Short mmCIF file of C-alpha atoms and ligand atoms in Angstrom, two decimals:
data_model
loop_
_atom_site.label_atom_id
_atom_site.label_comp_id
_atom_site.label_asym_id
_atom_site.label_seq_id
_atom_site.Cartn_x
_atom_site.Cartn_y
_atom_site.Cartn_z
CA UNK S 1 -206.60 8.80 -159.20
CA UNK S 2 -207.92 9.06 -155.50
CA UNK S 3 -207.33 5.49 -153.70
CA UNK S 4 -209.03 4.88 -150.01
CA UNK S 5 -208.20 1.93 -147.91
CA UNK S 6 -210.37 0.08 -145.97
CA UNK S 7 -208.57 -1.16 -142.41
CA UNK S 8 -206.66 0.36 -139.82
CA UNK S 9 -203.83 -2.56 -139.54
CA UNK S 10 -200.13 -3.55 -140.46
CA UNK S 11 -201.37 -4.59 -143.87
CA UNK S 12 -203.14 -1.57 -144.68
CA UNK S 13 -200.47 1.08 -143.95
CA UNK S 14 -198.28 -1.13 -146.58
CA UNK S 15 -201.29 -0.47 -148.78
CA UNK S 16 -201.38 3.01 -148.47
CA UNK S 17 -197.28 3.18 -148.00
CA UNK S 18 -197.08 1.24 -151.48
CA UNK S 19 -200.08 2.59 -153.23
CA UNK S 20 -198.69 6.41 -152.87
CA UNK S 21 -195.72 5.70 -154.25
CA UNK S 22 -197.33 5.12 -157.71
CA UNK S 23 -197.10 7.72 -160.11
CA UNK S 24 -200.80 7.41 -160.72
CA UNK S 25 -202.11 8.06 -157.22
CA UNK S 26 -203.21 11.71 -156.00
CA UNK S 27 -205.07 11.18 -152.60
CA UNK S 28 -204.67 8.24 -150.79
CA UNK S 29 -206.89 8.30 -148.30
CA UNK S 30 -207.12 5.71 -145.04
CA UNK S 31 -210.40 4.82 -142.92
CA UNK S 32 -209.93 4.87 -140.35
CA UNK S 33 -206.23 4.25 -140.39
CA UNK S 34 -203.27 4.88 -137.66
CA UNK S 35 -200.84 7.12 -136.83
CA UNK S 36 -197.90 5.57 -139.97
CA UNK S 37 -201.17 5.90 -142.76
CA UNK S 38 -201.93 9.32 -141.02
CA UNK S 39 -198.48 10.13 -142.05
CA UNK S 40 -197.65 8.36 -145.47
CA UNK S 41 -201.41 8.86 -146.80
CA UNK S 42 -204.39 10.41 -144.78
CA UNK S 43 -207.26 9.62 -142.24
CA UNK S 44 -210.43 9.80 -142.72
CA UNK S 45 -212.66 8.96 -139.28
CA UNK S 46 -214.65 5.98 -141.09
CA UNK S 47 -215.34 2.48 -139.58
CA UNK S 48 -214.73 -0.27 -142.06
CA UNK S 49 -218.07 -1.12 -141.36
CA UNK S 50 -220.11 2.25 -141.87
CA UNK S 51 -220.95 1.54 -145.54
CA UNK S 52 -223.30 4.16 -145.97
CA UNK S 53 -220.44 6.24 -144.60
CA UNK S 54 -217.84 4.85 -146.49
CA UNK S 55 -220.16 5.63 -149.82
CA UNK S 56 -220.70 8.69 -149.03
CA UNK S 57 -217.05 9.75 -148.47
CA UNK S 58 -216.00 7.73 -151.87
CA UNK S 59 -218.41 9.95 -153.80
CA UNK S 60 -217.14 13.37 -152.04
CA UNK S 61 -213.99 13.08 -152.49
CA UNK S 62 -214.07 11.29 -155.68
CA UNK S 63 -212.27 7.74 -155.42
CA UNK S 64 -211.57 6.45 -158.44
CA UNK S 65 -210.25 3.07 -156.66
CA UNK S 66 -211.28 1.48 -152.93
CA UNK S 67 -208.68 -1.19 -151.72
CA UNK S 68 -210.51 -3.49 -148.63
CA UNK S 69 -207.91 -4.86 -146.11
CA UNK S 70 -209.83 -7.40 -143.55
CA UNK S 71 -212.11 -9.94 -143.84
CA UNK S 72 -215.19 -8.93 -142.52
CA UNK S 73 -216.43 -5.83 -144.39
CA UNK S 74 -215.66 -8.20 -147.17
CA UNK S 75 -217.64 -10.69 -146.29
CA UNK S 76 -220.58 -8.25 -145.23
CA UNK S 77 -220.80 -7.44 -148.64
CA UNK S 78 -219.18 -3.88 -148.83
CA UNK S 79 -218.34 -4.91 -152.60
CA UNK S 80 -221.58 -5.73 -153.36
CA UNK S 81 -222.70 -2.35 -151.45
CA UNK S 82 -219.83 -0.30 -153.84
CA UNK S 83 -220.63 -1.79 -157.11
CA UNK S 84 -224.64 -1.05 -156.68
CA UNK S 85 -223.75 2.34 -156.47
CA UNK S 86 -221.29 2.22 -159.41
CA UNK S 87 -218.51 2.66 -157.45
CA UNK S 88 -214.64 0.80 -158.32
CA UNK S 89 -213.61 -1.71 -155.94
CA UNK S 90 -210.99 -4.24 -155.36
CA UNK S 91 -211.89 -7.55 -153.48
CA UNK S 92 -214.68 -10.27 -154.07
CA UNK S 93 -218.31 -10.09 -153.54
CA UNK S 94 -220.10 -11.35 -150.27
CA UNK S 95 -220.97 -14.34 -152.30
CA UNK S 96 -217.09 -15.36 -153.26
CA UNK S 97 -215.85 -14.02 -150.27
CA UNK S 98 -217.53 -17.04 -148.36
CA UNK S 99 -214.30 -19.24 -149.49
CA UNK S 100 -213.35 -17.66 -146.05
CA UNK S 101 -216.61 -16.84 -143.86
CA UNK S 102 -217.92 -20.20 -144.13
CA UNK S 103 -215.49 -22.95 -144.19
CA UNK S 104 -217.92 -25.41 -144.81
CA UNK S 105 -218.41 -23.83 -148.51
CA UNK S 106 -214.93 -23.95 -148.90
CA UNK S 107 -214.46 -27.32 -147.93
CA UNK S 108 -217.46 -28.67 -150.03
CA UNK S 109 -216.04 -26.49 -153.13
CA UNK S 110 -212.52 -28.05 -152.55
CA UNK S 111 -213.74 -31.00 -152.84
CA UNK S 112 -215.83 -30.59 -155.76
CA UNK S 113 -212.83 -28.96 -157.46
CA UNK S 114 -210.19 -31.63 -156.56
CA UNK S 115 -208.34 -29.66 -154.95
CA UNK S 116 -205.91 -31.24 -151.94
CA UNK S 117 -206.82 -30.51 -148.98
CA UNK S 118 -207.87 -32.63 -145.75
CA UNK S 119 -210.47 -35.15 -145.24
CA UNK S 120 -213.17 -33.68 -143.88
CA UNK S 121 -217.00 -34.24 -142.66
CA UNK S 122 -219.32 -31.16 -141.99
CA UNK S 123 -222.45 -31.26 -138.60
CA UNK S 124 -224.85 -29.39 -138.09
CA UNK S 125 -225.90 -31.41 -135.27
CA UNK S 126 -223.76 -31.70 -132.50
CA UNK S 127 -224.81 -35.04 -131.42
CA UNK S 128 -223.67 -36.34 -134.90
CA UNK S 129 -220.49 -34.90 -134.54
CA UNK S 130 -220.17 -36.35 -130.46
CA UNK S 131 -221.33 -39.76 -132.67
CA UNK S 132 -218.91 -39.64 -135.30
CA UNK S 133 -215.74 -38.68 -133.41
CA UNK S 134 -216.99 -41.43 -130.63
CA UNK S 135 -217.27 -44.37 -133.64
CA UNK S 136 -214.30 -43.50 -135.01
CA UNK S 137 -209.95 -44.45 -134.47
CA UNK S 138 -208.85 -41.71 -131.87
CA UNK S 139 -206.13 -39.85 -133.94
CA UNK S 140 -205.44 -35.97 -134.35
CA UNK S 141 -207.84 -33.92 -135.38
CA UNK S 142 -209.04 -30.49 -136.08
CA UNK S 143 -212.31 -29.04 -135.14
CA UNK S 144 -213.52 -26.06 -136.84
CA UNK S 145 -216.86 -23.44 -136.37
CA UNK S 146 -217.93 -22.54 -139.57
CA UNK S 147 -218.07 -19.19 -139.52
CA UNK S 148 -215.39 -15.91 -138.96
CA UNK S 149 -214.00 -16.04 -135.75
CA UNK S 150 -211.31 -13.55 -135.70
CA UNK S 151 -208.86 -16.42 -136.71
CA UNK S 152 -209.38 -18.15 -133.16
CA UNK S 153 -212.52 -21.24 -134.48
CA UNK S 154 -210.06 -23.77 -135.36
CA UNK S 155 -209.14 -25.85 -132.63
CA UNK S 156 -206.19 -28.40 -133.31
CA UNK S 157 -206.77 -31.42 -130.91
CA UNK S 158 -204.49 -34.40 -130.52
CA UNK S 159 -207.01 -36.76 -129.63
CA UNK S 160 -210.60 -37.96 -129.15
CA UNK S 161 -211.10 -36.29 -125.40
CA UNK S 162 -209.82 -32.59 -127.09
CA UNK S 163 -211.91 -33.05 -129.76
CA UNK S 164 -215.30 -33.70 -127.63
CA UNK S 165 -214.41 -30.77 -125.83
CA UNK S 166 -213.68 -28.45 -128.94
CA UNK S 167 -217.14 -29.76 -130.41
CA UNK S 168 -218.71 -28.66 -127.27
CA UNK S 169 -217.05 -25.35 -126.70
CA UNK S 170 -218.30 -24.43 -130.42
CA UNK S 171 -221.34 -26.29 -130.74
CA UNK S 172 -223.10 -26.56 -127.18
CA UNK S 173 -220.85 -23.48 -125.65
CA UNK S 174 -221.42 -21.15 -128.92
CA UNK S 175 -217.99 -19.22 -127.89
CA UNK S 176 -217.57 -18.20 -131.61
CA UNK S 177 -221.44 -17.20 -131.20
CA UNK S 178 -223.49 -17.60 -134.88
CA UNK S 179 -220.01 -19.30 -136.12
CA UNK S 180 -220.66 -22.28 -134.43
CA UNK S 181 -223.43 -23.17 -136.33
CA UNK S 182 -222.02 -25.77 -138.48
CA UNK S 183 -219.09 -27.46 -137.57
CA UNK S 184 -215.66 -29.39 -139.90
CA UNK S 185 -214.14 -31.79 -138.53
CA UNK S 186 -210.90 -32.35 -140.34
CA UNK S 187 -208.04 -34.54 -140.50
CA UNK S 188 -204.87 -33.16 -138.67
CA UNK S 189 -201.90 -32.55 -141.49
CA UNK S 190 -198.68 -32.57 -140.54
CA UNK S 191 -195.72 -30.17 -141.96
CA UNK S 192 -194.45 -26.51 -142.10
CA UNK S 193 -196.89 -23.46 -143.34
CA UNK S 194 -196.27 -21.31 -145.74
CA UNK S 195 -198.96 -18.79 -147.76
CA UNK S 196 -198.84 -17.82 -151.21
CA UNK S 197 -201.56 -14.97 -152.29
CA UNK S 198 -202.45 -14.42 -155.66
CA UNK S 199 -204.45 -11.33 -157.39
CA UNK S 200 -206.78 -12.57 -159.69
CA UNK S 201 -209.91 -10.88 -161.66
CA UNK S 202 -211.54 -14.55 -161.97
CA UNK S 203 -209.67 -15.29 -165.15
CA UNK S 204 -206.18 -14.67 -164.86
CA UNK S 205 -204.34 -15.44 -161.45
CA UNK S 206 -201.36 -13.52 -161.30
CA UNK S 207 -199.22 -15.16 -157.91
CA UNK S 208 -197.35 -13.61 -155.60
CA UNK S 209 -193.65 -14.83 -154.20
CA UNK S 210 -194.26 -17.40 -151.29
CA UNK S 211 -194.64 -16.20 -147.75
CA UNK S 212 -194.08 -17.54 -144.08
CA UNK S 213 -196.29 -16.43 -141.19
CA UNK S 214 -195.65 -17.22 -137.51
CA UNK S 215 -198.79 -17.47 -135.63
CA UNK S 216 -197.90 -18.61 -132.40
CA UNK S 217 -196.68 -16.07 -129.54
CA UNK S 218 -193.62 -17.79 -128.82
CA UNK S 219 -190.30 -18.53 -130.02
CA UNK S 220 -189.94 -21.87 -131.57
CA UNK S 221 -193.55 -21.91 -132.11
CA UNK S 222 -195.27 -21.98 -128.67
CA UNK S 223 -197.83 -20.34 -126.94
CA UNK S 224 -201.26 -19.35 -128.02
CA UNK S 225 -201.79 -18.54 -131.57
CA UNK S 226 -202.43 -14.95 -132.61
CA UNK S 227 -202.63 -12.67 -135.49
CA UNK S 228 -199.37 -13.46 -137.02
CA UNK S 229 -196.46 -12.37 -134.86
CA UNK S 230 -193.97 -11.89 -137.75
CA UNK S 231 -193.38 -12.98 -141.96
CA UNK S 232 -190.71 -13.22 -144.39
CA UNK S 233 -191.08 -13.48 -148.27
CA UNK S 234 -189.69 -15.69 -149.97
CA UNK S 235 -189.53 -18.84 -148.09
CA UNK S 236 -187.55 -21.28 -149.65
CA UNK S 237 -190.14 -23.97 -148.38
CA UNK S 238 -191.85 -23.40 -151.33
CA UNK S 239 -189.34 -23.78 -154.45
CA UNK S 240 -190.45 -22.97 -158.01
CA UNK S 241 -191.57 -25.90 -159.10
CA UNK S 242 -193.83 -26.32 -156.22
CA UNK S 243 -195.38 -22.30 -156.07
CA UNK S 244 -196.03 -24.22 -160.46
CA UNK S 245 -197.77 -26.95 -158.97
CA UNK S 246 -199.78 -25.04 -156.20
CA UNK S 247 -200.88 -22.27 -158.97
CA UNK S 248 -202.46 -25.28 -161.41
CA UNK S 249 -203.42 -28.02 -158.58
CA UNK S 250 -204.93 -25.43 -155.87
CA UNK S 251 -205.35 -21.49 -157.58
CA UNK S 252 -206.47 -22.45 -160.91
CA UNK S 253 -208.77 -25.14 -159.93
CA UNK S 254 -210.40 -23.06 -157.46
CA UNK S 255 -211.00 -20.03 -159.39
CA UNK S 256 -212.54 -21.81 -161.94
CA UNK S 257 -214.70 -23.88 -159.66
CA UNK S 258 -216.16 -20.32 -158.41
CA UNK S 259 -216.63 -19.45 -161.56
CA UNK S 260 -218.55 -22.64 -162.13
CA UNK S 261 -220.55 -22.15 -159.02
CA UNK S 262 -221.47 -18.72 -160.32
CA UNK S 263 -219.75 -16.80 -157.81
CA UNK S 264 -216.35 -14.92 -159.81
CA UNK S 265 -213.85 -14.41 -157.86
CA UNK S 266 -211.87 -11.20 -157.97
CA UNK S 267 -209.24 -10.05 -155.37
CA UNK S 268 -206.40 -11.52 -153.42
CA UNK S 269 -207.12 -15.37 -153.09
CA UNK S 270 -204.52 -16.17 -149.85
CA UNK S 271 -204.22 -19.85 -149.59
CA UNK S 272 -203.24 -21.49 -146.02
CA UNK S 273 -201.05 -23.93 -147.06
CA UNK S 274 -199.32 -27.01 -144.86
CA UNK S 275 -196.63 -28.67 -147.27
CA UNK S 276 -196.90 -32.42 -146.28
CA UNK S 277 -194.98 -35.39 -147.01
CA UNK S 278 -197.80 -35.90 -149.91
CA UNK S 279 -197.18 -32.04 -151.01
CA UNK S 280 -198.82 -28.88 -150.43
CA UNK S 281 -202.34 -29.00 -149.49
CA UNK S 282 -204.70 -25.95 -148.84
CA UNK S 283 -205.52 -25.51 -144.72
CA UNK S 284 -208.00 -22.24 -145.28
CA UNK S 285 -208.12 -19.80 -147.91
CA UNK S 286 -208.29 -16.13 -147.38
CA UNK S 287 -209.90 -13.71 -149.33
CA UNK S 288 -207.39 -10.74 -149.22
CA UNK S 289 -204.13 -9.58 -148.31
CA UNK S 290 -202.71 -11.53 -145.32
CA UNK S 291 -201.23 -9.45 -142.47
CA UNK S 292 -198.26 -9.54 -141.97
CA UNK S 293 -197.25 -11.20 -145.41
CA UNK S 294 -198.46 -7.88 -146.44
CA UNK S 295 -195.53 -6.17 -144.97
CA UNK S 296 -192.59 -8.25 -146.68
CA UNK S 297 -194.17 -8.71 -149.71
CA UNK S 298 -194.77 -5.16 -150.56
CA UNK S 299 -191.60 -4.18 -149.32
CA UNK S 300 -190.41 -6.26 -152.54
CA UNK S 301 -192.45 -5.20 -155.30
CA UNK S 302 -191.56 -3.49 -157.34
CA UNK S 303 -194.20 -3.12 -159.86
CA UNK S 304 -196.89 0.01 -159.35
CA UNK S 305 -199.42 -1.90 -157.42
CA UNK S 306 -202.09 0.43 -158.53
CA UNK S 307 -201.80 -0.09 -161.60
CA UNK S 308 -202.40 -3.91 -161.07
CA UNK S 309 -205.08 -4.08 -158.56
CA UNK S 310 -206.59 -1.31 -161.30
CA UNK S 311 -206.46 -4.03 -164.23
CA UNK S 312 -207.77 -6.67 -161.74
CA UNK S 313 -211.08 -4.35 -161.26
CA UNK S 314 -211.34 -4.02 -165.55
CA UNK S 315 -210.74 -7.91 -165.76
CA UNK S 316 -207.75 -7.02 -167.86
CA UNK S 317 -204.63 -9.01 -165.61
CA UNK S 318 -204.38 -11.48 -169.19
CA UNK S 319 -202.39 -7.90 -170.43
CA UNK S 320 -200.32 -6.81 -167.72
CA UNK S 321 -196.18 -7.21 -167.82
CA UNK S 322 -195.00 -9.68 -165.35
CA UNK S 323 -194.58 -8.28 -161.79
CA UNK S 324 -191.07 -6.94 -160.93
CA UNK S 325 -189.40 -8.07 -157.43
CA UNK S 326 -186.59 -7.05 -155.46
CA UNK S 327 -184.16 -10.08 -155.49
CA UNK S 328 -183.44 -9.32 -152.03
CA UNK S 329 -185.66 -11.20 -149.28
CA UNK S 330 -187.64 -9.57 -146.86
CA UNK S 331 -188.33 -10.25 -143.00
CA UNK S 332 -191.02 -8.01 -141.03
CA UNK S 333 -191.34 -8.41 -137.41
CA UNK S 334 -194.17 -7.46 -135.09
CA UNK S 335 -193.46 -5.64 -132.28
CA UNK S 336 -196.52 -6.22 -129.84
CA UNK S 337 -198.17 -5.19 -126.57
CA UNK S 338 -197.82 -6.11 -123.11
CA UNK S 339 -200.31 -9.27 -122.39
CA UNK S 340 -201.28 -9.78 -126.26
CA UNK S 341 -203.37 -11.53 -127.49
CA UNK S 342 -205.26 -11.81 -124.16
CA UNK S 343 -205.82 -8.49 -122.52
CA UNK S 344 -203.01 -5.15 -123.03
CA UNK S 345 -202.99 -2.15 -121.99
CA UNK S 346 -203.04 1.07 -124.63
CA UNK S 347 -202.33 4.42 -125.00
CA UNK S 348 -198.45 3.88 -124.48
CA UNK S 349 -196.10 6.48 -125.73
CA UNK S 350 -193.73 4.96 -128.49
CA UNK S 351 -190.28 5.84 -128.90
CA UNK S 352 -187.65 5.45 -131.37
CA UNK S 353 -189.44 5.09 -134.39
CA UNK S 354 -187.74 8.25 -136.40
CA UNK S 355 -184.21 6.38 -135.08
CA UNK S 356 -185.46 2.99 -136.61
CA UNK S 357 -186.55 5.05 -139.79
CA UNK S 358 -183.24 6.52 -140.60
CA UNK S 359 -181.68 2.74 -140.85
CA UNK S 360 -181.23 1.76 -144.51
CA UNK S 361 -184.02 -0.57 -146.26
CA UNK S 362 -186.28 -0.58 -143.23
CA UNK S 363 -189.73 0.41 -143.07
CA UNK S 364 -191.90 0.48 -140.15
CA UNK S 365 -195.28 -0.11 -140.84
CA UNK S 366 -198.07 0.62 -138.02
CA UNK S 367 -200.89 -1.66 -136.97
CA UNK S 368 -201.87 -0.33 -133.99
CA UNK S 369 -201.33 2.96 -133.28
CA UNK S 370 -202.75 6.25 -133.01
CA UNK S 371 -201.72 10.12 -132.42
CA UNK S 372 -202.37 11.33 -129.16
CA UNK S 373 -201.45 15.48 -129.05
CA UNK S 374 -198.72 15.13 -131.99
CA UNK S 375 -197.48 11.67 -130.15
CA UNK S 376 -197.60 8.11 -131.18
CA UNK S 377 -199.18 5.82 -128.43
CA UNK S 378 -200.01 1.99 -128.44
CA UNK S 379 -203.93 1.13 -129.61
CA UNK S 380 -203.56 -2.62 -130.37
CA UNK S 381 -202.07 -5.74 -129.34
CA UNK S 382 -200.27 -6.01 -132.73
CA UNK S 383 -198.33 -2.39 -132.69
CA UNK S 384 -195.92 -2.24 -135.28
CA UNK S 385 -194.81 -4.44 -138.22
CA UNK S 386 -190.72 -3.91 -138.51
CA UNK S 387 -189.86 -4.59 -141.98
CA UNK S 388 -186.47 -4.93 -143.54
CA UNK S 389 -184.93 -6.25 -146.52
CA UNK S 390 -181.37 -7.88 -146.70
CA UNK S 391 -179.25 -9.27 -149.25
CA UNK S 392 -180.21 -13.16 -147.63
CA UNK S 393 -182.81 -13.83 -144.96
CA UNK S 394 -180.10 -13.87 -142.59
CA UNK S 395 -179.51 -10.03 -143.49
CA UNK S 396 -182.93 -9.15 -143.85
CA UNK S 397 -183.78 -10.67 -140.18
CA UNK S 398 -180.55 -8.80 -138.71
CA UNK S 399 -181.50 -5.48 -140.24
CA UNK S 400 -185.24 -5.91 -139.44
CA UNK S 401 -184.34 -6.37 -135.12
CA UNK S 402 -181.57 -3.81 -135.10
CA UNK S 403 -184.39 -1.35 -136.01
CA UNK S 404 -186.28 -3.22 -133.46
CA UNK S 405 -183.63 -2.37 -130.76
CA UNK S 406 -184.27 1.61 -131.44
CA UNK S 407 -188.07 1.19 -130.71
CA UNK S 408 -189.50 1.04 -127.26
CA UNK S 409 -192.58 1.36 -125.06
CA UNK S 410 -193.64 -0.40 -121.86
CA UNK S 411 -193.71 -3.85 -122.33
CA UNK S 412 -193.24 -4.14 -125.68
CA UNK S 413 -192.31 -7.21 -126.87
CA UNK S 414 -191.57 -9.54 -130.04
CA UNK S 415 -190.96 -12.77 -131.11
CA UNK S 416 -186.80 -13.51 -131.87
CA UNK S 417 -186.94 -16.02 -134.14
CA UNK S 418 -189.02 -14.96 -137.06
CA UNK S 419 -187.50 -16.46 -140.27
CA UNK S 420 -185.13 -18.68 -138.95
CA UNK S 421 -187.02 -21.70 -140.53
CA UNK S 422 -185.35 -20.26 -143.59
CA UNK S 423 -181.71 -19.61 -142.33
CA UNK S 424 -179.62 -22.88 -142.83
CA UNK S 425 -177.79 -23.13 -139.49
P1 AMP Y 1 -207.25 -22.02 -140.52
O1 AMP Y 1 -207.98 -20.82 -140.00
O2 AMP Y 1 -208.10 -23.08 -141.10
O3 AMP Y 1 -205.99 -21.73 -141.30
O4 AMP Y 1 -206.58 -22.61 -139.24
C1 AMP Y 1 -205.70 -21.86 -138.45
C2 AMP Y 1 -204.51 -22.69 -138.12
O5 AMP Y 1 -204.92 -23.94 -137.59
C3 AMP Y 1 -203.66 -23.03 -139.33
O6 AMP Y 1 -202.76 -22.03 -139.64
C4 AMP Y 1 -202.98 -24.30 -138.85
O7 AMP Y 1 -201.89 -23.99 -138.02
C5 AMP Y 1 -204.04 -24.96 -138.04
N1 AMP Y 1 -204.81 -25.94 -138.84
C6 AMP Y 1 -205.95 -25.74 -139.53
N2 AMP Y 1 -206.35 -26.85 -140.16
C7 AMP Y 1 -205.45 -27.80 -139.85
C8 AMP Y 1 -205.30 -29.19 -140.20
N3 AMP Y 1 -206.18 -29.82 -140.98
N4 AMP Y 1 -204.24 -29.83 -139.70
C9 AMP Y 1 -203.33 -29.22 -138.91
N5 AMP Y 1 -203.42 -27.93 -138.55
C10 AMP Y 1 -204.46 -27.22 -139.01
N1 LIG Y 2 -201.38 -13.92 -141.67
C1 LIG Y 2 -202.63 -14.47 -141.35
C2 LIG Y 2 -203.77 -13.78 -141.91
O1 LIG Y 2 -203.64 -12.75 -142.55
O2 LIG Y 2 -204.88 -14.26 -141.75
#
C-alpha cells in the first residue's frame, strides 16, 4: 500500500520512519516533509493545506492510506475533503475535530458527558467576562480564546489583575485574531501533566502507554511555553490503574458523547491531562498525534502501525491483537534554534547527525529541517527530536543527550532536564 503524510514536523518523520518499516507499506510518501522524511520515506512539494493539491497527488500516485499530523488541516476539514472524493483517511472530520478548534465545544461536551475537567464559564461578550471575573473571589485562573492558536490562547493567570488583562489581550486586543471570539474562563488546576493518546474508530479506543511533555523553554519548567521542548513514554505518573480509570472516566465517555452528538470520532484522541489531588482531569484534548510524544512512543511500538491506523479507517479496532511495546522506556529530546520560540535564525548547517546515528537505540527524528545542495540546514525553531531508548528512564535520558553531544549548529540549544520528573533521585 502507498501511505502519504500530512506535516513536515518531529511527529511526522516518526510517522513516516515507523510506517515504512511495515511489511505492508510500498511508497511512503511525505508533504511536504524535511530533510530525515526526505531520507527514510520521500517528499513530495505539497502544503498541508493545498487540498486540491493534496487530492490530486493521492489519486496519481495511488494512496491507498493518508496519515494527517497537525491540527489545522484537520480541523479545515481535509477529511471531509478526502472522503468526498472516496479517498482513505486517518483522523476525524472537521465536525469531531472541533474537540480541539473550539474549546468552548469541548468544554460544553465535557460537561455534558461527565467527564472531569475544570469549572468553567464561556463569553462571548467581553464586558460579561470583565463582570464576572470583577464579582467574583480573586483566585487563579485560566483564560482561554476559543479558537486554534498555535498552542499560545491559553493564558494561566494567578490573579484577578492577569486575568483582566488576558480577557483584554484576547477579547478587545484580538491577538489570536478570529480565536478570540468566544472566550473560557476556567478554574486553575494544580498538579503534574502527563498525555495519554488513544486511536479509536468511534467504537473501540485502543490507548496508548502514558506520555510526559515539557512545554516550557527552561529547565525546571521556566520560561515561555513552546511546542514541547522534549517527552518520555512511559511516565510513571500515570500507573495502571489510573491510565484504567482515565480510559472509562475521560476516553470512553467522550467518544461516546460524540457519538451522541452525531459527530464520530475517528483518529488519535490526545487528552491534556493535569493529575490533581482529586485525580486526573482532562486540560484540552487533541485530535491527533502529539509532537513530541510522537517520538518516544513510536520508538516503542512494536506493533505494525499501519496495519492499525488501517483497521481504525474500516472501523474494525474491536478485532485487532493487543499492541506490542518495547519494555524499555523512551526519552526524546528537542534540540532547538537560537532565540526559539520568539524569533531564530535558519538555514544553519547541521553537523553530527550520521555520528549521533551510529549510537545504539537512538533515532533522530527531524522537525525542522531541510536539504540545502546535499546538506542539512536549520528551517524551524524546533530542529530535531533526539530519541533514545534505555533499559530505565535514567538510561534512556543518558543515551538520548550523549547523541545530543555529537550534534551541533550555531546556537543550538536544548532543555537538560527532560524526564527527570520520572528519575527517583
Ligand atoms: P491547553 O491548550 O488547554 O492544554 O493549555 C495549554 C497549557 O496551559 C496546559 O498544558 C497547561 O499547562 C495550562 N493549562 C490549561 N488549562 C489549565 C487549567 N485549567 N489549570 C492550569 N493550567 C492549565
Ligand atoms: N505535545 C503537545 C502537542 O502536541 O500539542
Amino acid at each position: 500500500m502507498n501511505v502519504l503524510i500530512v506535516g513536515n514536523g518531529g511527529r511526522e518523520h516518526a510517522l513516516a520512519w515507523k510506517i515504512a518499516q511495515s511489511p505492508r507499506a510500498e511508497r511512503v510518501v511525505v508533504a511536504p516533509g524535511n530533510a530525515g522524511t526526505a531520507r527514510d520515506a520521500e517528499n513530495v512539494d505539497l502544503r498541508a493545506d493545498d487540498f486540491a493539491g493534496l487530492v490530486r497527488f493521492a489519486k496519481e500516485a495511488r494512496i491507498g492510506l493518508t496519515v494527517v499530523g497537525p491540527e489545522a488541516p484537520l480541523a479545515a476539514g481535509i477529511v471531509d475533503v478526502f472522503e468526498r472524493e472516496g479517498l482513505r483517511i486517518f483522523g476525524p472530520t472537521k465536525a469531531a475535530a472541533e474537540l480541539e478548534s473550539s474549546k468552548v465545544f469541548c468544554k460544553d461536551l465535557l460537561r455534558s458527558a461527565n467527564v472531569p475537567s475544570a469549572d468553567y464559564r464561556t463569553f462571548r461578550e467581553v464586558e460579561r467576562a470583565v463582570t464576572f471575573l470583577q464579582q467574583r473571589e480573586d483566585v487563579p485562573i485560566v483564560v482561554k480564546a476559543d479558537g486554534l492558536a498555535a498552542g499560545k490562547g491559553v493564558i494561566v493567570c494567578d490573579n484577578r489583575q492577569q486575568a483582566l488583562e488576558a480577557v483584554d489581550r484576547i477579547a478587545r486586543q484580538k491577538v489570536f485574531g478570529e480565536a478570540g471570539n468566544q472566550l473560557v474562563i476556567e478554574e486553575r488546576l494544580h498538579g503534574e501533566e502527563a498525555s495519554v493518546l488513544a486511536i479509536t474508530d468511534g467504537q473501540t479506543i485502543v490507548t496508548l502507554p502514558p506520555a510526559q511533555d515539557h512545554k516550557r523553554a527552561k529547565d525546571g519548567d521556566q520560561g515561555p511555553n513552546t511546542g514541547g521542548m522534549g517527552a518520555y513514554c512511559p511516565t510513571p505518573l500515570v500507573d495502571d490503574a489510573m491510565l484504567h480509570a482515565i480510559e472509562e472516566q475521560i476516553l470512553v465517555p467522550t467518544v461516546h458523547a460524540m457519538k451522541r452528538s452525531r459527530r464520530p470520532f475517528r483518529g488519535v484522541l490526545y487528552a491534556g491531562l493535569m493529575i490533581t489531588n482529586q485525580g486526573p482531569k482532562i486540560l484540552e484534548y487533541n485530535v491527533r498525534f502529539g509532537d513530541p510524544e510522537t517520538q518516544p512512543l513510536l520508538m516503542r511500538l512494536k506493533t505494525d502501525l499501519l496495519d492499525v491506523l488501517d483497521a481504525a479507517v474500516e472501523g474494525r479496532l474491536d478485532r485487532i491483537a493487543p499492541l506490542e511495546w518495547d519494555p524499555r522506556p523512551a526519552v526524546c529530546v528537542v534540540m532547538a534554534s537560537e532565540g526559539y520560540p520568539d524569533e531564530y535564525p535558519k538555514g544553519l548547517p547541521i553537523r553530527g547527525l550520521d555520528d549521533a546515528a551510529a549510537l545504539p537505540d537512538v533515532k533522530v527524528f527531524h522537525a525542522g529541517t531541510a536539504l540545502r545542495d546535499g546538506q542539512v540546514v536549520t528551517s524551524g525553531g524546533r530542529v530535531l527530536g533526539v530519541t533514545a531508548l534505555g533499559d530505565t528512564i535514567a538510561l534512556a535520558k543518558l543515551n538520548a543527550y550523549s547523541a545530543v553531544r555529537k550534534i551541533r549548529w550555531k546556537g543550538a540549544w536544548c532543555r537538560k532536564d527532560i524526564s527527570d520528573k520520572a528519575i527517583k533521585p
